[in-house]
mmCIF file of C-alpha atoms and ligand atoms in Angstrom:
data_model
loop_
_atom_site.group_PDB
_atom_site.id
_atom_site.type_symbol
_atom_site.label_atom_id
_atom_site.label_comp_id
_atom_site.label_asym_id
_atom_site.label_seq_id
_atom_site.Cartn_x
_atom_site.Cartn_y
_atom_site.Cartn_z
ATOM 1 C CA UNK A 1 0.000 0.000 0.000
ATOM 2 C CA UNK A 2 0.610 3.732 -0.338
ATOM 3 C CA UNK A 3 2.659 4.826 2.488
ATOM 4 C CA UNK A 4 -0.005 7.095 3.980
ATOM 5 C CA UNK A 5 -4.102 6.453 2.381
ATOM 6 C CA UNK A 6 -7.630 6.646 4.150
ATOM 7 C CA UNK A 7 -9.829 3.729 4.830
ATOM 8 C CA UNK A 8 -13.231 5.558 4.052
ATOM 9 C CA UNK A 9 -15.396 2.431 5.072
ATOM 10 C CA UNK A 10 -13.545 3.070 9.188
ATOM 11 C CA UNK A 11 -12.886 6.736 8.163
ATOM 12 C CA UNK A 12 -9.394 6.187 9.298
ATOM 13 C CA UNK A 13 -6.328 7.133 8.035
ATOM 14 C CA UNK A 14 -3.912 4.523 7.750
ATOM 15 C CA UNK A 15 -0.166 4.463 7.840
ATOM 16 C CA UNK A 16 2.747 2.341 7.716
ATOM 17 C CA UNK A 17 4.256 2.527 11.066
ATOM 18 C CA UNK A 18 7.931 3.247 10.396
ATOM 19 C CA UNK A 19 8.821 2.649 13.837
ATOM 20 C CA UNK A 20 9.000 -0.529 14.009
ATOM 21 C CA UNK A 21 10.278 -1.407 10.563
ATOM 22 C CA UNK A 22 12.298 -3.659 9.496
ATOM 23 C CA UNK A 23 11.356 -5.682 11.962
ATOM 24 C CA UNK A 24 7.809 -5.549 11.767
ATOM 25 C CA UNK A 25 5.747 -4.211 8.474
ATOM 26 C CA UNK A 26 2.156 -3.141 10.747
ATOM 27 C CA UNK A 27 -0.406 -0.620 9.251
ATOM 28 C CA UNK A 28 -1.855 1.606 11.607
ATOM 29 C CA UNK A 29 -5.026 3.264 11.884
ATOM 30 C CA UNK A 30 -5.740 6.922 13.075
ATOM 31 C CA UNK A 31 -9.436 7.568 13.911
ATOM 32 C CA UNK A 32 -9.091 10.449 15.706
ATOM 33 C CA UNK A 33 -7.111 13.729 15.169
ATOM 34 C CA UNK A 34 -5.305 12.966 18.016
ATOM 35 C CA UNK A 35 -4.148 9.562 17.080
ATOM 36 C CA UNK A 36 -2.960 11.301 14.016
ATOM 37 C CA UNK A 37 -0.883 13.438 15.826
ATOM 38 C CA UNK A 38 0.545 11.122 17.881
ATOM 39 C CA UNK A 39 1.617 9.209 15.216
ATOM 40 C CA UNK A 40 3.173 12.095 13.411
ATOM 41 C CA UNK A 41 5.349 13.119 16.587
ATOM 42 C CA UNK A 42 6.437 9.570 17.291
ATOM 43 C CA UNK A 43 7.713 9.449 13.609
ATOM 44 C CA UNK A 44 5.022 6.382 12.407
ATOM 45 C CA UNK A 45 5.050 8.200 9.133
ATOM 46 C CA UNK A 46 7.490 11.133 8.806
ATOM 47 C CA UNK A 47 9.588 12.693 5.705
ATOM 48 C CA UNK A 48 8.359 15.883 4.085
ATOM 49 C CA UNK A 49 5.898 14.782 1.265
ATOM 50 C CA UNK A 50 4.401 12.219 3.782
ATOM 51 C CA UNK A 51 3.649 14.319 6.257
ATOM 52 C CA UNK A 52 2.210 17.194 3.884
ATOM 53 C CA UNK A 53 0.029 14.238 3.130
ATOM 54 C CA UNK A 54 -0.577 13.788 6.861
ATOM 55 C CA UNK A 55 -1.673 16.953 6.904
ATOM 56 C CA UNK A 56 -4.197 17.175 4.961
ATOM 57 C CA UNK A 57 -6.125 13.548 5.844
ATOM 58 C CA UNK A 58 -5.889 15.201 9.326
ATOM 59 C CA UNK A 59 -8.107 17.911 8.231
ATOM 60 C CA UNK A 60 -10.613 15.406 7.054
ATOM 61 C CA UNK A 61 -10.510 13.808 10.995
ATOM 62 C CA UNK A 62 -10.076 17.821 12.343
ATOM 63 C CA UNK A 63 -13.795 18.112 10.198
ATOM 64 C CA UNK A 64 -15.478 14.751 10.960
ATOM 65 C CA UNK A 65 -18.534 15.794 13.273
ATOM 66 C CA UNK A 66 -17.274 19.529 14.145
ATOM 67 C CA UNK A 67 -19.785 22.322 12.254
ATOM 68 C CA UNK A 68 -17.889 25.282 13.697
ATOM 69 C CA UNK A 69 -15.393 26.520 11.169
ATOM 70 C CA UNK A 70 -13.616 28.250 13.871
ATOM 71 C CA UNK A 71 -13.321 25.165 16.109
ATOM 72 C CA UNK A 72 -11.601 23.346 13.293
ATOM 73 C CA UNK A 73 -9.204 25.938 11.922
ATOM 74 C CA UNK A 74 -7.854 25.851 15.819
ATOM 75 C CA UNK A 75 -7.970 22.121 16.092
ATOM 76 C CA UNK A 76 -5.229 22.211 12.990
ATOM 77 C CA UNK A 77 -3.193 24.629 14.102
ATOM 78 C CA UNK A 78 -2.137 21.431 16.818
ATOM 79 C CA UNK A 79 -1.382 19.048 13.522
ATOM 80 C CA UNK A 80 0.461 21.753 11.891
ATOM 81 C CA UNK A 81 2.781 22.092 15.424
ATOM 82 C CA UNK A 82 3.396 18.125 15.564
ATOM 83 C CA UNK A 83 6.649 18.845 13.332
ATOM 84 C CA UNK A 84 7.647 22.268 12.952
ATOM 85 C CA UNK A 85 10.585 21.984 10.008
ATOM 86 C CA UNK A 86 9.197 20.128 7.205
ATOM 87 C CA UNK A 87 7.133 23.279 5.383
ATOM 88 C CA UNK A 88 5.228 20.407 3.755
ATOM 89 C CA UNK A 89 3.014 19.776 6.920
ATOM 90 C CA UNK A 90 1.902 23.348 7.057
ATOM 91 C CA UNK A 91 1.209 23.434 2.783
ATOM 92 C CA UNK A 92 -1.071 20.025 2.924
ATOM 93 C CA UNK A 93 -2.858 21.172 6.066
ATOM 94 C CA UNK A 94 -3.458 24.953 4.622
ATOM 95 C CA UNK A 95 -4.540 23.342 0.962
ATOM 96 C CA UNK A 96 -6.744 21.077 2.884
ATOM 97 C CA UNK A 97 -8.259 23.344 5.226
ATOM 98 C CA UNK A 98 -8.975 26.129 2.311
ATOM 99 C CA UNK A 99 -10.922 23.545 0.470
ATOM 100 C CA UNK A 100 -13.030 22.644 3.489
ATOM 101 C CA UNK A 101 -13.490 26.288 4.112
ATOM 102 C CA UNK A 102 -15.718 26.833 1.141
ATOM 103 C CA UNK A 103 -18.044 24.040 2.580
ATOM 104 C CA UNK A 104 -21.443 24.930 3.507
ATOM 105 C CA UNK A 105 -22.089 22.703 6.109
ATOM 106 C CA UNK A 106 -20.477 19.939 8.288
ATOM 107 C CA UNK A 107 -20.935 17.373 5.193
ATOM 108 C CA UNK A 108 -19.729 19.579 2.788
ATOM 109 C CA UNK A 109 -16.790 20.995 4.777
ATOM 110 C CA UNK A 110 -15.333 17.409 4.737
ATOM 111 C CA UNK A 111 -16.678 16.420 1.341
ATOM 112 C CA UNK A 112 -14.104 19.024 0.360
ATOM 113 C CA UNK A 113 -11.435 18.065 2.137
ATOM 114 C CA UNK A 114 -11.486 14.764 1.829
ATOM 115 C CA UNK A 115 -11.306 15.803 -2.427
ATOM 116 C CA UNK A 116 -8.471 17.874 -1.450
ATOM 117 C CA UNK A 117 -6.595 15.754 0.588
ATOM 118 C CA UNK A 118 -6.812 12.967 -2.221
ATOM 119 C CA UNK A 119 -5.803 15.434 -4.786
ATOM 120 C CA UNK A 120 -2.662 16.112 -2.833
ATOM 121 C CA UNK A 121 -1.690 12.275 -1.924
ATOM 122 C CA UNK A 122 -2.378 11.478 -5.725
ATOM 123 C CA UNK A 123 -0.102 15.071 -7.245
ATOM 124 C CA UNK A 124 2.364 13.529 -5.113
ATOM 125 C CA UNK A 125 3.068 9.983 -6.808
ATOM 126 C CA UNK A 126 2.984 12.409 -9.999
ATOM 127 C CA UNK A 127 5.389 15.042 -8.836
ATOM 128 C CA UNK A 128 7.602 12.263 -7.704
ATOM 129 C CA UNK A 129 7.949 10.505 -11.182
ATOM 130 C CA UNK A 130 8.578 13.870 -12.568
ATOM 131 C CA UNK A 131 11.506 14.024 -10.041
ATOM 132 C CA UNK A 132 12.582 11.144 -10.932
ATOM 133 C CA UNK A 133 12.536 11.944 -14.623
ATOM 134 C CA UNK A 134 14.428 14.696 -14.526
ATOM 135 C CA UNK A 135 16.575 13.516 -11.953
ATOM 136 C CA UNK A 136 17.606 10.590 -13.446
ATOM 137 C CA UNK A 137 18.944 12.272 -16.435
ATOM 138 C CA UNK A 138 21.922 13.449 -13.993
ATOM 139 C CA UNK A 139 23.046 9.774 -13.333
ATOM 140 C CA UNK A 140 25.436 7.752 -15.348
ATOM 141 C CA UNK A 141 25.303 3.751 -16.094
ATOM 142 C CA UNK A 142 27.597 1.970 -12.955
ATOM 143 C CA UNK A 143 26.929 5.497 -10.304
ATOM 144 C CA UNK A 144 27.233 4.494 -6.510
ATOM 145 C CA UNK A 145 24.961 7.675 -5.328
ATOM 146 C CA UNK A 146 25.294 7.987 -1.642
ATOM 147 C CA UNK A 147 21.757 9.072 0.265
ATOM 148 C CA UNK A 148 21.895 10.182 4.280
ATOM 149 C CA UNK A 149 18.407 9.451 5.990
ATOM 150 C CA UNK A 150 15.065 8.351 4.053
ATOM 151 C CA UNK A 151 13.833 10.399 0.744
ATOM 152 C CA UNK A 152 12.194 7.580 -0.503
ATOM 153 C CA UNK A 153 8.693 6.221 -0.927
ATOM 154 C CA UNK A 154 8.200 5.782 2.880
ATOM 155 C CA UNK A 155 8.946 9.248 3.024
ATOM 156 C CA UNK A 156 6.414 10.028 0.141
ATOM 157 C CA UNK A 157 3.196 9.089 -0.706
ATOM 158 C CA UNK A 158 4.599 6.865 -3.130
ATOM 159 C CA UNK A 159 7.739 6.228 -5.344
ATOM 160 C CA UNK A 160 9.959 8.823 -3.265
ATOM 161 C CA UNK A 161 12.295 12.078 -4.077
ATOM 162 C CA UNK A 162 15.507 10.919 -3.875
ATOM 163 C CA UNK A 163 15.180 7.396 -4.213
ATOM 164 C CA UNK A 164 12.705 8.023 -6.664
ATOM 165 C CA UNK A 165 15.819 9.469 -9.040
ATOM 166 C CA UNK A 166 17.053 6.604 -8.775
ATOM 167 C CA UNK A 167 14.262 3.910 -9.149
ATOM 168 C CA UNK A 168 13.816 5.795 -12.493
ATOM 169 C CA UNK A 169 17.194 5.775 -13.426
ATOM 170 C CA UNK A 170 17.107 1.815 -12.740
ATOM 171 C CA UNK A 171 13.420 1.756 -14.624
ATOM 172 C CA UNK A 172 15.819 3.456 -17.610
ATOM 173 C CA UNK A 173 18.397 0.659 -18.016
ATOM 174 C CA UNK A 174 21.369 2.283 -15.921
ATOM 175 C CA UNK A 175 22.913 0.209 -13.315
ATOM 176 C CA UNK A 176 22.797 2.323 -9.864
ATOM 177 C CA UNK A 177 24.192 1.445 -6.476
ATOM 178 C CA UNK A 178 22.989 3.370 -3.243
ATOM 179 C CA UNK A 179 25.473 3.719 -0.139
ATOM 180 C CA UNK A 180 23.029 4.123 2.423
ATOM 181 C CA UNK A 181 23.969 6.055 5.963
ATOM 182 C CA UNK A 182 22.417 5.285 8.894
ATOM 183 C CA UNK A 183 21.251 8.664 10.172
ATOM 184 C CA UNK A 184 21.573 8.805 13.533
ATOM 185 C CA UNK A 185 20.095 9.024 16.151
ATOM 186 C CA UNK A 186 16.744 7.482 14.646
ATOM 187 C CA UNK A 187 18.400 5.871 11.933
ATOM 188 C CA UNK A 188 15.820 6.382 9.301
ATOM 189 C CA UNK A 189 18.771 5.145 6.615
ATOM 190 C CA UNK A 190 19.550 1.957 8.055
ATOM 191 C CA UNK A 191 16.107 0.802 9.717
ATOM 192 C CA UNK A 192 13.635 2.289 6.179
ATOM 193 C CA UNK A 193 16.373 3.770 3.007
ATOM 194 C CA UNK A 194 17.858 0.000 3.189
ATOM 195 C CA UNK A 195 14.631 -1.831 3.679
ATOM 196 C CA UNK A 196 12.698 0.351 1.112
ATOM 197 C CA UNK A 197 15.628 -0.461 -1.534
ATOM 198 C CA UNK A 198 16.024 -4.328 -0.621
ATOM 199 C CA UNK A 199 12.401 -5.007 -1.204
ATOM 200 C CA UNK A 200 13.236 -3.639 -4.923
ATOM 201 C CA UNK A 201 16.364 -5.299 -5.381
ATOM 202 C CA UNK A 202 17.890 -2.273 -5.675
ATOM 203 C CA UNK A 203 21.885 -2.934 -4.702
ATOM 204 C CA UNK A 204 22.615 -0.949 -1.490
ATOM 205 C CA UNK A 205 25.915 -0.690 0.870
ATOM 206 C CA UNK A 206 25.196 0.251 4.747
ATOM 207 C CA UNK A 207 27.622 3.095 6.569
ATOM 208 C CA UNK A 208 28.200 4.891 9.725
ATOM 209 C CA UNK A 209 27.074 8.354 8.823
ATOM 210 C CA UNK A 210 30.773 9.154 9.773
ATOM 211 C CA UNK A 211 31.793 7.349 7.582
ATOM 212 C CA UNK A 212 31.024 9.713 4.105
ATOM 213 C CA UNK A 213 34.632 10.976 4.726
ATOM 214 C CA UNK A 214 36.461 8.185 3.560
ATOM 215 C CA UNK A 215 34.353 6.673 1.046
ATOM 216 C CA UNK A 216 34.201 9.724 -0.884
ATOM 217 C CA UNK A 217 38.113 10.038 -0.393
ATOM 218 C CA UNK A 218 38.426 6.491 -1.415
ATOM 219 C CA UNK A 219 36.425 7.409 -4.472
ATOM 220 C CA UNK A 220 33.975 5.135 -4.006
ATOM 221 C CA UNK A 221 31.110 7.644 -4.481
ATOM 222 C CA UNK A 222 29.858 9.348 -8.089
ATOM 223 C CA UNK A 223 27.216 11.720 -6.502
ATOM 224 C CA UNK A 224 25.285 12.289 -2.848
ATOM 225 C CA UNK A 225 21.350 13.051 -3.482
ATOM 226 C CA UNK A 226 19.027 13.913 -0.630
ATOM 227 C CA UNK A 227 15.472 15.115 -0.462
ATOM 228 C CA UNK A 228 14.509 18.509 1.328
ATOM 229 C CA UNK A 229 12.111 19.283 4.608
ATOM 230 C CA UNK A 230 12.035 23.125 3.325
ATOM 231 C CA UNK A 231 14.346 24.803 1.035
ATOM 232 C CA UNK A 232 14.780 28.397 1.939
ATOM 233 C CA UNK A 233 16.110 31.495 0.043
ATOM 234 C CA UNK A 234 19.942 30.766 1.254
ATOM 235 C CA UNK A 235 19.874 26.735 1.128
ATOM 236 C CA UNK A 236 18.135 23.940 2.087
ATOM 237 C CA UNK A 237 16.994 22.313 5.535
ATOM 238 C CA UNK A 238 17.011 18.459 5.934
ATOM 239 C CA UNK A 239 18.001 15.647 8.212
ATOM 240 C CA UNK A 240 20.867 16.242 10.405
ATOM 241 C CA UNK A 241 24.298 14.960 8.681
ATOM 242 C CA UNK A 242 23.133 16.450 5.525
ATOM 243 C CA UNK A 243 25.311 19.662 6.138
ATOM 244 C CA UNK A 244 28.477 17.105 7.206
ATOM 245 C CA UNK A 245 27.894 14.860 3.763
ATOM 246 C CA UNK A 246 27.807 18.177 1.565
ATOM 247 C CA UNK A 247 31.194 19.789 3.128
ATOM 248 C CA UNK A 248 32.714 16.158 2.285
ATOM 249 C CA UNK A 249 31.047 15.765 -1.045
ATOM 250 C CA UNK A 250 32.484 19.734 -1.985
ATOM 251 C CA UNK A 251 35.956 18.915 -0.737
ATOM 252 C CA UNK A 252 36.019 15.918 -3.034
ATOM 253 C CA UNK A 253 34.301 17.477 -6.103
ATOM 254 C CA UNK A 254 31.391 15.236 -5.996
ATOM 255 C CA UNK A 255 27.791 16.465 -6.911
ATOM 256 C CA UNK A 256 25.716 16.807 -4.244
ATOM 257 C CA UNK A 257 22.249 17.099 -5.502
ATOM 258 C CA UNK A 258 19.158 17.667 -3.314
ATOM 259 C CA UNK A 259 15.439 16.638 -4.306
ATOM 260 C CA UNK A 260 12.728 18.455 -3.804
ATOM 261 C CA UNK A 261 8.622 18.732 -4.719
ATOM 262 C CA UNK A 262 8.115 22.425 -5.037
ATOM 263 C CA UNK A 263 5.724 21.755 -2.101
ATOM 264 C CA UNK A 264 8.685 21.888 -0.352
ATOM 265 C CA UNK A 265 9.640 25.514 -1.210
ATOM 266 C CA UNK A 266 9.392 28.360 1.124
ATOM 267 C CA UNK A 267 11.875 30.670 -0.845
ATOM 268 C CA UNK A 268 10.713 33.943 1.083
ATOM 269 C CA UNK A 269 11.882 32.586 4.080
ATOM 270 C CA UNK A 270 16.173 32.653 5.610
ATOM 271 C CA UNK A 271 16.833 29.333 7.229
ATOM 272 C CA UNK A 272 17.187 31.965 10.418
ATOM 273 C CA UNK A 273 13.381 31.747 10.723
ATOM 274 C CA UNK A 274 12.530 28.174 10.631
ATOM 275 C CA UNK A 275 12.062 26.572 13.287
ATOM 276 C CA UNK A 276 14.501 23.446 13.878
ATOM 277 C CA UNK A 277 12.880 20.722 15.445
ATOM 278 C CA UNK A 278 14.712 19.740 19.280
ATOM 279 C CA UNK A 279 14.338 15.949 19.657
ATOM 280 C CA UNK A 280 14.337 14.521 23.313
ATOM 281 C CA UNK A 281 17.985 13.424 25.037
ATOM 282 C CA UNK A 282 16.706 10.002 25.710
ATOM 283 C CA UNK A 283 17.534 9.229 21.037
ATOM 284 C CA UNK A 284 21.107 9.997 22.321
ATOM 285 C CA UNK A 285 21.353 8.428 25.813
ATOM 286 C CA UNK A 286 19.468 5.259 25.174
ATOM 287 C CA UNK A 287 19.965 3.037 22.126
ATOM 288 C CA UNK A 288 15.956 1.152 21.534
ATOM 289 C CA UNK A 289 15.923 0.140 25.203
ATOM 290 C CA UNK A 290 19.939 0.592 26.004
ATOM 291 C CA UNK A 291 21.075 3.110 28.025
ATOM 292 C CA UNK A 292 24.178 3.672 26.338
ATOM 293 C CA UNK A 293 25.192 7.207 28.172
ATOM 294 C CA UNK A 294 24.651 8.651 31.516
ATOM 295 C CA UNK A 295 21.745 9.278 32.606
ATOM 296 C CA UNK A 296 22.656 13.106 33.565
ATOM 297 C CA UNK A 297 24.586 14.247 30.473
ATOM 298 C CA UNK A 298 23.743 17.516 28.714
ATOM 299 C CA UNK A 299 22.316 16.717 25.409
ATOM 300 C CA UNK A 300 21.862 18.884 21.730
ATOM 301 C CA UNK A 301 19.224 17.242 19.355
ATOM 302 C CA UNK A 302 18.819 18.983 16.819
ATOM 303 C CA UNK A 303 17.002 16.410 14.138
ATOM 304 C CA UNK A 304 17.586 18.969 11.118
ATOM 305 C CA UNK A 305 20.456 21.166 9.633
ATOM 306 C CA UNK A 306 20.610 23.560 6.689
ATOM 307 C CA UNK A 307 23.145 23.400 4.122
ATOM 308 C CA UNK A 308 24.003 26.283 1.770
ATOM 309 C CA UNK A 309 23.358 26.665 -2.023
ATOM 310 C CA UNK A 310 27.296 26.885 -2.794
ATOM 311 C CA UNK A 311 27.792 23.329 -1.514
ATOM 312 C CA UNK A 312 24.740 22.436 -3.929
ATOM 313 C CA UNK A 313 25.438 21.341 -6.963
ATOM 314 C CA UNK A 314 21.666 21.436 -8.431
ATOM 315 C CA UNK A 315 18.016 20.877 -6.874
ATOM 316 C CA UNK A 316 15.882 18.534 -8.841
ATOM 317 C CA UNK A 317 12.181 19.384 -9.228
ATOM 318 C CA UNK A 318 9.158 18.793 -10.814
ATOM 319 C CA UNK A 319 9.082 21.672 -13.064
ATOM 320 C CA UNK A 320 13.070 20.417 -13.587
ATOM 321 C CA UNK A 321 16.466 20.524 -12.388
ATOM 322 C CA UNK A 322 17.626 24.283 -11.045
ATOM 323 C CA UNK A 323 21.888 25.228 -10.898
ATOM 324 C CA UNK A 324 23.095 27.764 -9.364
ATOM 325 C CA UNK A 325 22.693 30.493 -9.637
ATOM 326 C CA UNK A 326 19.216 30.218 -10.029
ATOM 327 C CA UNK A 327 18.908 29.288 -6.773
ATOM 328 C CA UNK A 328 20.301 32.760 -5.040
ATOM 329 C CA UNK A 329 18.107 34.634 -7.492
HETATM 330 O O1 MRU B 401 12.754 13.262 10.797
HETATM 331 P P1 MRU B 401 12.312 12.741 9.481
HETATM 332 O O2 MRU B 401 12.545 11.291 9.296
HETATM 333 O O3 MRU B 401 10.895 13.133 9.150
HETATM 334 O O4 MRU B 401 13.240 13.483 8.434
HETATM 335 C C1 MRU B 401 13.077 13.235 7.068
HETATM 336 C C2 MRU B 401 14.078 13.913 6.220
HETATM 337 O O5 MRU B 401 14.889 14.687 6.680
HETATM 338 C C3 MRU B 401 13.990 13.681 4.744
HETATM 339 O O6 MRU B 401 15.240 13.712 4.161
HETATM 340 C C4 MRU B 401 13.122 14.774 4.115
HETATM 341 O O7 MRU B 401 11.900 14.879 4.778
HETATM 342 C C5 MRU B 401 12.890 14.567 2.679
HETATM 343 S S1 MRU B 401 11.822 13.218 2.372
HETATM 344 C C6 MRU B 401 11.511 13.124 0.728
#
């Protein structure tokens, strides 16, 4: 299934819950708005696209029995909050909650966004093949493209961003390898980038995010792409490590290319002003149920960085692939 859908028979939403993979494959069920948002803070479906997504099947819950418009624009300013970085949660609720707002009634409020929030699940999967399109037209026969965290289709509705560039470029003949890092602390590359690309039979090489400095020194990487949470006017803002991999990739002169749904955009805004999501010690200080540093120690969590357009060798989009300096303009 689609990594994120609705179950209009139990008017749930349902997810993959990307918690517990590999381990366990379990589909979840939100009925309520606050399931959904619990679900969204604990991660059960995360990455930008996914959680625009999120977004806007939340509205549909934020409507179900509620006739005051009022009520429901404050209930969904608590979904947009869940995650605070990716700019995609904010677009999918907004869209959603728009639509709804031209309803006449209860029924029609979330007739409307339930249309809505389908339209944006379903542009997804589109956008994402257009990524891929374009993007694959920047990789050779034999690459080794090195990823950090999960821009595929777990992060997506469907398909993915940056693993979506590459599923094409497979789908086109070439032969691609993916060196996946693991993306502490959460580990979103080694738990979902390598389980995503094993169940495709897509070949793919587990590291230590630390170590990107010496396989890129060892040559053994052609390019680095990553997807986006926002891209702002100066650069763009994704996992943490993403900043480290592009100061490696630059120092090596390999292309680091990041890709991005223009759903991700928020050009008008300097990285200064986003909000940077502060995850809680206990990622670092315990390992699943391992406490593996003490108890007391001061902790910094930051689960996103930015990374500046000169260390950017292109940004692959829908509408198609933009150099510098296109970017700055
Ligand atoms: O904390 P996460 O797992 O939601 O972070 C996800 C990322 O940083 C992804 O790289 C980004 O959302 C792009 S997904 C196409």
């Amino acid at each position: 299934m689609r990594t994120i859908d609705r179950d209009d028979e139990k008017e749930a939403v349902k997810l993959i819950d990307q918690t517990l993979l590999p381990r366990e494959y379990k589909i979840v069920e939100c009925k309520t708005l606050d399931e959904l948002i619990d679900a969204i803070k604990r991660l059960k479906v995360r990455g930008a696209p996914a959680l625009g997504a999120a977004g806007a099947f939340g509205v549909v819950l934020a409507c179900t029995n509620e006739k005051s418009k009022e009520t429901i624009k404050t209930k969904v300013e608590r979904l947009k909050k869940a995650r605070p970085t990716a700019v995609n949660l904010s677009y999918g609720v907004n869209r959603t909650l728009n639509a709804a707002m031209h309803g006449k009634n209860m029924q029609e409020m979330k007739e409307y966004a339930l249309e809505e929030a389908r339209r944006i699940a379903d542009e997804d999967v589109a956008v994402n093949k257009k990524i891929g399109d374009y993007g694959s037209e920047l990789l050779e026969d034999g690459d080794v493209v090195l990823t950090h965290c999960n821009a595929g289709r777990l992060a997506c509705v469907d398909w993915g961003t940056a693993l979506g560039v590459i599923r094409t470029a497979i789908e086109k003949g070439k032969r691609i390898e993916v060196i996946a890092c693991e993306t502490r602390p959460l580990n979103q590359g080694s738990r979902i980038t390598t389980w995503e690309l094993l169940q495709d039979e897509i070949p793919v090489t587990l590291i230590a995010d630390s170590m990107s400095a010496v396989v890129m020194r060892e040559g053994k990487v052609d390019k680095v792409i990553v997807g986006a949470d926002r891209v702002v006017k100066e650069g763009v803002i994704n996992k943490i490590g993403t900043y480290m991999h592009a100061v490696i990739a630059k120092s090596h002169n390999i292309p680091f290319y990041v890709a991005a749904p223009l759903s991700s955009f928020d050009l008008k805004r300097s990285y200064k002003a986003v909000e940077i999501e502060e995850r809680s010690p206990d990622e670092l200080i315990f390992f699943g149920a391992e406490q593996i540093a003490p108890l007391e120690v001061k902790v910094y969590n930051p689960a996103f960085d930015f990374t500046p357009f000169e260390l950017i060798a292109a940004v692959i989009t829908e509408k198609g692939v933009l150099y510098p300096p296109l970017l700055t303009e």
